[in-house]
XYZ file of C-alpha atoms in Angstrom:
541
model
C -0.856 30.058 36.693
C -3.387 28.774 39.438
C -2.662 25.776 41.230
C -5.598 23.993 40.489
C -5.424 23.660 36.622
C -1.590 22.898 37.261
C -3.042 19.655 38.011
C -4.045 19.555 34.558
C -6.666 20.962 32.090
C -8.696 17.061 31.472
C -11.590 15.328 33.479
C -14.865 16.680 33.444
C -15.514 16.814 36.858
C -12.363 18.688 37.465
C -13.111 21.208 34.842
C -16.249 22.201 36.237
C -15.037 22.337 39.765
C -11.893 24.899 38.528
C -14.663 26.771 36.536
C -16.356 27.004 39.952
C -13.357 28.527 41.529
C -12.464 30.958 39.063
C -15.885 32.589 39.193
C -15.388 32.566 42.730
C -11.942 34.481 42.724
C -13.522 37.109 40.325
C -15.948 38.334 42.988
C -12.804 39.701 44.885
C -10.366 40.162 42.114
C -10.869 43.642 41.293
C -9.293 44.203 38.092
C -8.587 40.785 37.423
C -11.925 39.519 37.650
C -12.791 39.549 34.048
C -9.661 37.444 33.202
C -11.026 35.334 35.998
C -14.744 34.908 34.248
C -13.388 34.190 30.883
C -11.247 31.286 32.361
C -13.937 29.917 34.116
C -16.277 30.045 31.265
C -13.441 28.352 28.913
C -13.301 25.810 31.693
C -16.775 25.058 31.302
C -16.725 24.822 27.508
C -14.153 22.543 27.884
C -16.233 20.446 29.985
C -18.620 20.586 27.707
C -16.466 19.180 24.863
C -15.356 16.675 27.253
C -18.787 15.425 27.709
C -21.808 17.370 25.981
C -24.458 15.087 27.128
C -24.360 17.288 30.471
C -27.660 18.846 30.649
C -27.328 21.197 33.149
C -23.908 21.914 31.946
C -25.677 23.038 28.641
C -28.253 24.857 30.278
C -25.789 26.884 32.312
C -23.668 27.930 29.320
C -26.865 29.151 27.536
C -27.873 31.126 30.273
C -24.440 32.430 31.069
C -24.857 33.683 27.128
C -27.647 35.659 28.105
C -25.104 37.495 30.739
C -21.789 37.478 28.637
C -20.854 38.034 25.548
C -17.181 36.075 26.188
C -19.675 32.709 26.036
C -20.349 33.909 22.501
C -16.463 34.591 21.813
C -15.823 31.310 23.419
C -18.047 28.572 22.244
C -19.226 28.640 18.566
C -22.955 28.920 16.760
C -22.761 25.260 16.568
C -21.851 24.781 19.947
C -24.464 26.722 21.239
C -26.884 25.192 18.972
C -26.070 21.660 20.724
C -26.093 23.006 24.003
C -29.562 24.138 22.881
C -30.830 20.966 22.104
C -29.291 19.043 24.964
C -30.182 21.481 27.956
C -33.661 19.867 27.755
C -33.309 16.487 27.769
C -32.935 15.766 31.449
C -30.816 13.528 33.408
C -33.106 10.555 33.893
C -31.907 7.170 34.336
C -33.402 3.956 33.185
C -33.890 2.395 36.417
C -33.805 -1.266 34.843
C -30.621 -0.873 33.191
C -29.301 0.930 36.431
C -30.309 -1.816 38.753
C -28.574 -4.171 36.375
C -25.067 -2.056 36.246
C -25.206 -2.037 39.841
C -25.273 -6.569 40.038
C -22.740 -6.271 37.500
C -25.311 -7.707 35.301
C -23.207 -5.927 32.360
C -24.528 -8.314 29.594
C -28.352 -7.921 30.385
C -28.115 -4.227 30.855
C -26.093 -4.082 27.007
C -29.229 -5.643 26.098
C -31.422 -3.412 27.850
C -29.789 -0.545 25.924
C -30.172 -1.963 22.791
C -33.914 -2.276 23.922
C -34.116 1.481 24.558
C -32.217 2.592 21.246
C -34.089 1.012 19.357
C -37.417 2.982 20.409
C -37.723 6.170 18.429
C -34.809 9.075 19.215
C -31.948 8.074 20.869
C -30.761 11.231 22.821
C -32.992 10.293 26.258
C -30.944 7.262 26.488
C -27.491 8.378 25.209
C -26.423 10.272 28.580
C -26.972 6.665 30.770
C -26.091 4.367 28.120
C -22.546 5.775 26.938
C -21.741 6.558 30.687
C -21.748 2.971 31.782
C -20.838 1.453 28.443
C -17.446 3.516 27.931
C -16.900 2.842 31.702
C -16.574 -0.702 30.857
C -14.741 0.383 27.409
C -17.295 -1.171 25.347
C -16.047 1.207 22.414
C -17.892 -1.220 19.619
C -21.238 -0.811 21.436
C -20.476 2.864 21.525
C -19.486 3.863 17.753
C -22.433 1.621 16.815
C -24.846 3.336 19.081
C -23.483 6.782 18.079
C -23.062 6.421 14.319
C -26.245 4.262 14.143
C -28.902 5.553 16.353
C -27.716 9.063 17.633
C -26.161 10.512 14.483
C -30.524 10.643 12.948
C -32.206 12.443 15.741
C -28.741 14.443 16.636
C -25.877 14.495 14.191
C -23.862 17.394 15.990
C -24.566 15.267 19.511
C -23.384 12.077 17.652
C -20.419 14.060 15.976
C -19.097 15.371 19.213
C -19.580 11.902 20.804
C -17.349 10.182 18.723
C -13.599 11.440 18.202
C -13.227 9.910 22.424
C -14.709 6.744 21.089
C -12.150 6.225 18.434
C -9.435 7.795 20.268
C -10.092 4.899 23.260
C -9.995 2.759 20.469
C -6.637 3.513 19.154
C -8.545 4.121 15.659
C -6.308 7.099 14.708
C -7.249 7.065 11.223
C -10.962 7.264 11.615
C -10.487 9.551 14.636
C -8.440 12.136 12.620
C -11.511 13.203 10.279
C -13.943 12.174 13.413
C -11.961 15.205 15.393
C -11.809 17.952 12.468
C -15.214 17.641 12.259
C -15.375 18.000 16.142
C -13.057 21.474 15.502
C -15.432 22.608 13.113
C -18.517 22.204 15.509
C -16.274 23.815 18.306
C -13.614 25.750 16.856
C -9.503 24.475 17.329
C -9.146 26.002 20.984
C -11.725 24.023 22.346
C -11.495 20.892 19.724
C -8.109 20.310 19.091
C -6.373 18.929 22.030
C -8.313 15.628 20.142
C -7.421 16.482 17.086
C -3.649 16.806 17.945
C -3.856 13.506 19.483
C -5.378 12.179 16.519
C -2.901 13.136 14.116
C -0.055 12.051 16.483
C -1.281 8.568 16.674
C -1.561 8.603 12.868
C 1.689 9.462 12.720
C 1.391 13.218 11.440
C 3.658 14.473 14.488
C 4.439 17.382 12.496
C 0.690 18.461 12.411
C 0.264 17.584 16.140
C 2.539 19.693 17.051
C 1.478 22.605 15.132
C -2.384 22.371 16.418
C -0.852 22.269 20.053
C 1.276 24.857 19.596
C -1.755 27.143 18.194
C -4.219 26.161 21.165
C -1.407 26.901 23.864
C -1.092 31.060 22.091
C -5.052 31.164 22.575
C -5.009 29.679 26.196
C -1.500 29.346 27.630
C -2.480 27.440 30.767
C -3.956 24.651 28.939
C -1.445 22.239 30.995
C -2.820 19.219 29.084
C -1.649 20.604 26.022
C 1.425 21.281 27.279
C 2.568 18.166 28.442
C 1.121 16.676 25.360
C 2.835 18.909 23.241
C 6.201 18.327 25.352
C 6.146 14.185 24.791
C 5.434 14.657 21.233
C 8.279 16.937 20.805
C 10.605 15.247 23.534
C 9.522 11.759 23.995
C 10.978 9.175 26.541
C 13.889 7.344 25.627
C 13.971 3.392 26.770
C 17.654 3.554 26.555
C 18.614 3.903 30.761
C 19.461 1.155 33.064
C 19.655 1.363 36.465
C 23.087 1.744 37.687
C 23.372 -1.389 39.930
C 20.821 -4.280 41.512
C 17.226 -3.918 41.494
C 15.458 -5.809 43.583
C 11.728 -6.980 42.425
C 9.916 -7.066 45.261
C 6.464 -8.951 45.632
C 4.538 -9.545 48.852
C 1.334 -11.779 48.847
C -1.403 -12.794 50.564
C -3.971 -15.095 49.384
C -4.113 -14.792 46.193
C -2.629 -17.756 44.146
C -4.168 -17.152 41.112
C -3.576 -13.573 40.804
C 0.205 -14.119 41.794
C 0.753 -16.727 39.099
C -0.042 -13.987 36.655
C 1.789 -11.400 38.169
C 4.972 -13.695 38.263
C 4.214 -14.667 34.741
C 4.114 -11.082 33.340
C 7.327 -10.662 34.967
C 9.075 -13.467 33.596
C 8.097 -12.196 29.945
C 8.893 -9.156 30.762
C 12.549 -7.342 29.550
C 14.634 -7.302 33.251
C 17.887 -7.478 31.555
C 17.733 -4.508 29.777
C 15.924 -2.340 32.696
C 19.553 -2.916 35.277
C 22.436 -3.787 35.615
C 21.660 -6.912 37.819
C 18.005 -7.837 39.013
C 16.607 -9.902 41.490
C 12.931 -11.172 42.258
C 12.233 -11.576 45.752
C 8.689 -12.704 46.683
C 7.219 -12.665 50.438
C 4.338 -15.091 50.926
C 2.233 -13.183 53.762
C 0.748 -16.018 56.355
C -1.025 -17.264 52.399
C -3.406 -19.852 53.669
C -3.874 -20.760 49.980
C -1.590 -22.375 46.963
C 0.461 -18.802 46.671
C 3.415 -20.824 48.051
C 3.044 -23.358 45.482
C 2.676 -20.766 43.149
C 5.700 -18.993 43.601
C 8.226 -22.357 44.157
C 6.721 -23.378 40.530
C 7.345 -19.896 39.159
C 11.335 -19.936 40.324
C 12.736 -22.281 38.489
C 12.098 -19.732 35.399
C 13.835 -17.131 36.550
C 16.965 -18.891 36.231
C 18.303 -18.465 39.770
C 17.750 -15.041 40.362
C 14.296 -15.745 42.525
C 13.894 -16.095 46.349
C 10.664 -16.937 47.848
C 9.836 -16.693 51.528
C 6.786 -17.632 53.568
C 6.017 -16.008 56.436
C 3.930 -18.252 59.007
C 1.439 -15.409 59.753
C 0.588 -12.111 58.070
C 2.175 -9.370 59.074
C 0.457 -6.673 56.635
C 1.637 -4.736 53.791
C 3.879 -1.879 55.769
C 5.616 -4.760 57.476
C 5.869 -7.032 54.247
C 7.495 -4.101 52.638
C 10.180 -3.154 55.349
C 10.887 -6.426 55.314
C 11.592 -6.390 51.592
C 13.240 -3.380 51.879
C 15.772 -4.577 54.374
C 16.489 -7.663 52.457
C 17.371 -5.550 49.706
C 19.887 -3.264 51.627
C 21.428 -6.720 52.660
C 21.826 -7.920 49.097
C 23.662 -4.382 48.117
C 20.748 -3.362 45.875
C 20.796 0.002 44.736
C 17.231 0.101 44.050
C 14.019 -1.596 44.536
C 10.821 -2.063 42.415
C 7.695 -3.090 44.673
C 5.121 -4.634 42.537
C 1.460 -5.960 44.504
C 0.748 -9.730 43.743
C -2.499 -8.799 41.267
C -0.568 -6.794 38.700
C 0.028 -7.577 34.966
C 3.121 -5.544 33.711
C 3.981 -4.654 29.912
C 7.081 -5.980 28.557
C 9.129 -2.953 28.877
C 7.576 -1.677 32.454
C 11.678 -1.494 34.150
C 13.089 0.001 31.339
C 10.338 2.658 31.556
C 10.884 3.510 35.283
C 14.197 3.264 34.727
C 14.119 5.935 32.000
C 11.988 7.586 34.486
C 14.696 7.981 36.873
C 16.728 9.197 34.670
C 14.283 12.422 33.337
C 13.080 12.771 36.585
C 16.620 12.361 39.000
C 15.211 14.902 41.655
C 12.222 12.307 42.619
C 11.613 10.377 45.667
C 9.698 7.644 44.234
C 8.648 6.684 40.310
C 5.359 5.392 39.293
C 3.345 4.541 36.401
C -0.654 4.956 34.908
C -2.660 1.536 36.575
C -5.320 0.260 34.283
C -8.173 -1.601 35.216
C -8.472 -5.347 34.189
C -11.883 -4.953 33.628
C -12.457 -2.093 31.508
C -8.547 -1.954 30.246
C -9.641 2.021 28.949
C -10.672 3.013 32.935
C -7.426 4.201 34.618
C -7.260 3.756 38.461
C -4.675 5.937 39.702
C -2.760 8.306 37.635
C -0.620 11.378 38.837
C -1.731 12.559 42.351
C -2.060 16.013 43.817
C -2.695 17.640 47.285
C -5.346 19.637 48.247
C -5.173 22.367 49.992
C -7.098 23.113 53.371
C -9.445 25.039 51.403
C -10.331 22.467 49.261
C -11.024 20.064 52.186
C -12.725 21.852 54.610
C -16.131 20.703 53.784
C -14.685 17.260 53.498
C -14.851 14.587 56.162
C -10.851 14.171 56.249
C -7.866 17.303 56.139
C -5.321 15.058 54.059
C -6.888 14.144 50.529
C -5.298 13.843 46.953
C -6.927 14.250 44.011
C -6.335 12.550 40.789
C -8.020 14.765 37.327
C -6.575 11.441 35.200
C -8.781 8.837 36.786
C -11.697 10.616 34.851
C -10.406 10.189 31.155
C -11.433 6.945 29.573
C -8.613 7.934 26.735
C -5.240 5.866 27.569
C -3.419 8.532 25.264
C -4.663 11.317 27.128
C -2.895 10.156 30.507
C 0.779 9.306 28.653
C 2.533 12.314 30.146
C 5.350 12.349 32.128
C 5.559 14.997 35.095
C 6.444 15.264 39.040
C 3.587 14.879 41.272
C 2.693 14.591 44.906
C 2.039 10.876 45.001
C 1.725 7.396 42.781
C -0.099 4.333 43.625
C 2.049 1.881 45.279
C 0.669 -1.000 42.780
C 3.952 -0.588 41.176
C 6.618 1.713 42.195
C 10.439 2.323 42.152
C 12.733 3.779 45.137
C 16.311 3.851 45.302
C 16.623 1.372 48.203
C 18.670 4.286 50.352
C 16.368 6.872 49.864
C 13.394 4.895 51.390
C 15.550 3.325 54.346
C 16.102 6.891 54.949
C 12.744 7.672 54.832
C 11.917 5.182 57.501
C 10.477 2.619 54.949
C 6.415 2.146 55.372
C 4.750 2.867 58.815
C 3.019 0.347 60.118
C 0.484 2.081 61.921
C -1.222 1.210 58.356
C -1.172 -2.120 58.933
C -2.535 -4.507 57.307
C -2.949 -2.050 54.712
C -4.531 1.376 52.842
C -2.185 4.333 52.680
C 1.113 3.252 53.895
C 2.376 4.081 50.485
C 0.537 7.864 50.212
C 1.881 8.077 53.796
C 5.592 7.350 52.691
C 5.227 9.626 49.430
C 3.918 13.032 51.389
C 7.165 12.126 53.596
C 9.127 12.242 50.622
C 7.099 15.325 49.414
C 8.121 17.001 52.681
C 11.396 16.546 52.328
C 11.575 17.520 48.995
C 11.624 14.799 47.031
C 7.879 14.529 44.869
C 6.852 11.604 43.144
C 7.552 11.362 39.493
C 3.977 10.148 37.497
C 5.424 7.865 33.953
C 2.285 8.058 31.980
C 3.477 5.822 29.205
C 4.208 2.888 31.728
C 0.831 1.093 32.392
C 0.310 -1.894 34.165
C -3.044 -3.547 34.922
C -4.656 -4.224 38.087
C -6.462 -7.301 38.411
C -8.599 -6.351 41.386
C -10.836 -4.183 40.015
C -11.908 -0.301 40.232
C -14.386 0.815 42.925
C -17.468 0.607 40.547
C -17.085 -3.275 39.829
C -16.541 -4.201 43.142
C -18.319 -4.272 46.953
C -15.777 -3.110 49.471
C -17.126 -4.927 52.625
C -17.923 -3.295 56.052
C -14.705 -3.948 57.899
C -12.768 -2.645 55.097
C -14.490 0.447 54.790
C -13.970 0.760 58.846
C -10.098 0.288 58.638
C -9.865 3.013 55.499
C -11.692 5.258 57.848
C -9.398 4.258 60.364
C -6.554 5.293 58.433
C -7.579 8.351 56.672
C -7.695 9.667 60.265
C -4.078 8.077 60.733
C -3.107 9.736 57.738
C -4.750 13.111 58.637
C -2.796 12.829 62.251
C 0.278 12.315 60.599
C 0.088 15.537 57.619
C -2.761 17.514 58.590
C -0.605 19.466 61.030
C 1.993 20.683 57.999
C -0.530 20.473 54.903
C 0.432 24.118 54.062
C 4.274 22.779 53.951
C 3.137 20.334 51.477
C 0.987 21.913 49.600
C 3.164 24.939 49.336
C 6.217 22.513 48.186
C 4.286 20.623 45.368
C 3.243 24.151 44.298
C 7.053 24.740 43.981
C 7.739 21.731 42.368
C 4.944 21.431 39.761
C 5.566 25.417 38.632
C 8.788 24.835 38.226
C 8.344 21.476 36.259
C 5.897 23.369 33.643
C 7.910 26.601 33.397
C 10.952 24.391 32.596
C 8.804 22.395 29.842
C 7.469 25.453 28.484
C 11.078 26.988 28.241
C 11.939 24.300 26.227
C 9.694 24.457 23.732
C 9.932 28.279 23.539
C 13.715 27.805 22.707
C 12.828 25.338 19.612
C 10.114 28.002 18.658
C 7.435 26.115 19.542
C 5.841 28.357 22.280
C 5.786 32.258 22.212
C 7.587 34.250 25.245
C 5.606 34.329 28.436
C 2.848 36.906 28.838
């Protein structure tokens, strides 16, 4: 299995870039050239199913069909007709709507799209309108647009777009027939992944397992289908507890309102079931607002297990984390769970992390999926993987993390668990002994940015990967990049820290990528083996 699609076989741009790598390999693969070409075409077809409004991709598929019979074997006649209908549409945007999006005047932008959609023929506005509205998780609008406007002029395109809209809104009963239409349009190998997740969501687990098994027989390297099948067959059981004390640790700087909401969500969660003992410690990091008063007011609700510490100055994120780590060690805690001061945790978050430590015992850090507060379907962070030197040679920095999952707007697609290189620092769990032995967090990354990634990479170098737990989702109150403007000083600081990250890890990047490759390959092989043992998959090719 190639490393580039061992990261996953979802994400429109990820599939496109992975397809191009397959075509490049075909030029030097000799006897394996045809297999690489077939893989490349298959990935392009999968990318088209993910976003059938990509008119240049539609044109590329039609051009490839004229050169290779493989396209006709992988993409149905109905799929090819859809590509022919989409290819001439182009990619021009309505600049009024685009400016409204840039100005974050989202309601006015929606009204603009309503006006454009009311004109004869909805196809020209469909790409821009659905990209922007679904990015905002405005699924009701998207469903209405597809059913009422687009279906009149482009019924096959509407049928191709509707499944993800319904799945993102968790409308599983409606999604099943919509996904069945998708399969009739594109065939089971390309459309079946969505049908399987729709059936699973609607309660038809056996049907979902059968579909995913059939997909993997045709395309054994469909990693996302493998992860989905494994999750359905072996769902995570939230019956584990962290043995010993867990120190829930939060540091905060000038975010009084966000801190209040964070503490309310932690207090409302089930801490007692997640660990033998839990303490909560909040470090007010030189805040000039009401953060200290907020933390003090919350202390009583935690029944004596919460401590508040106030520092006179902001020492930065790495130093704050190290101080909290040292405090946890002094308390005799075996575990430390760091939370940002602007996250909302689900009720069973600690139980989910505890289950992850049982299921992925070799990890050095356990983390989760991070959802956006403005757009709940948008994933800010998921499982991160290191790119090798060949991937980064044309970029500004040598050390880069790739997260294919952040392209997906259907949270169920990312609900798997797996080993990876890095998870976000918004909510992550460590063994105190492991983190202390890894020298905590590097003060060079003060006041913030990349200290968590640097820690993950140092753990990876020691053979301890990150474990991504996609069934545990926290909501980040800090908006995703499309919904915020980063100050110039923050951009300069970020570039400085990116250069520092290169300095720390570029010299041994090949070693890190090698460790990652081995861990990912072993993890996927173990899943395939256990599914094969129960008869859901055939033997390896």
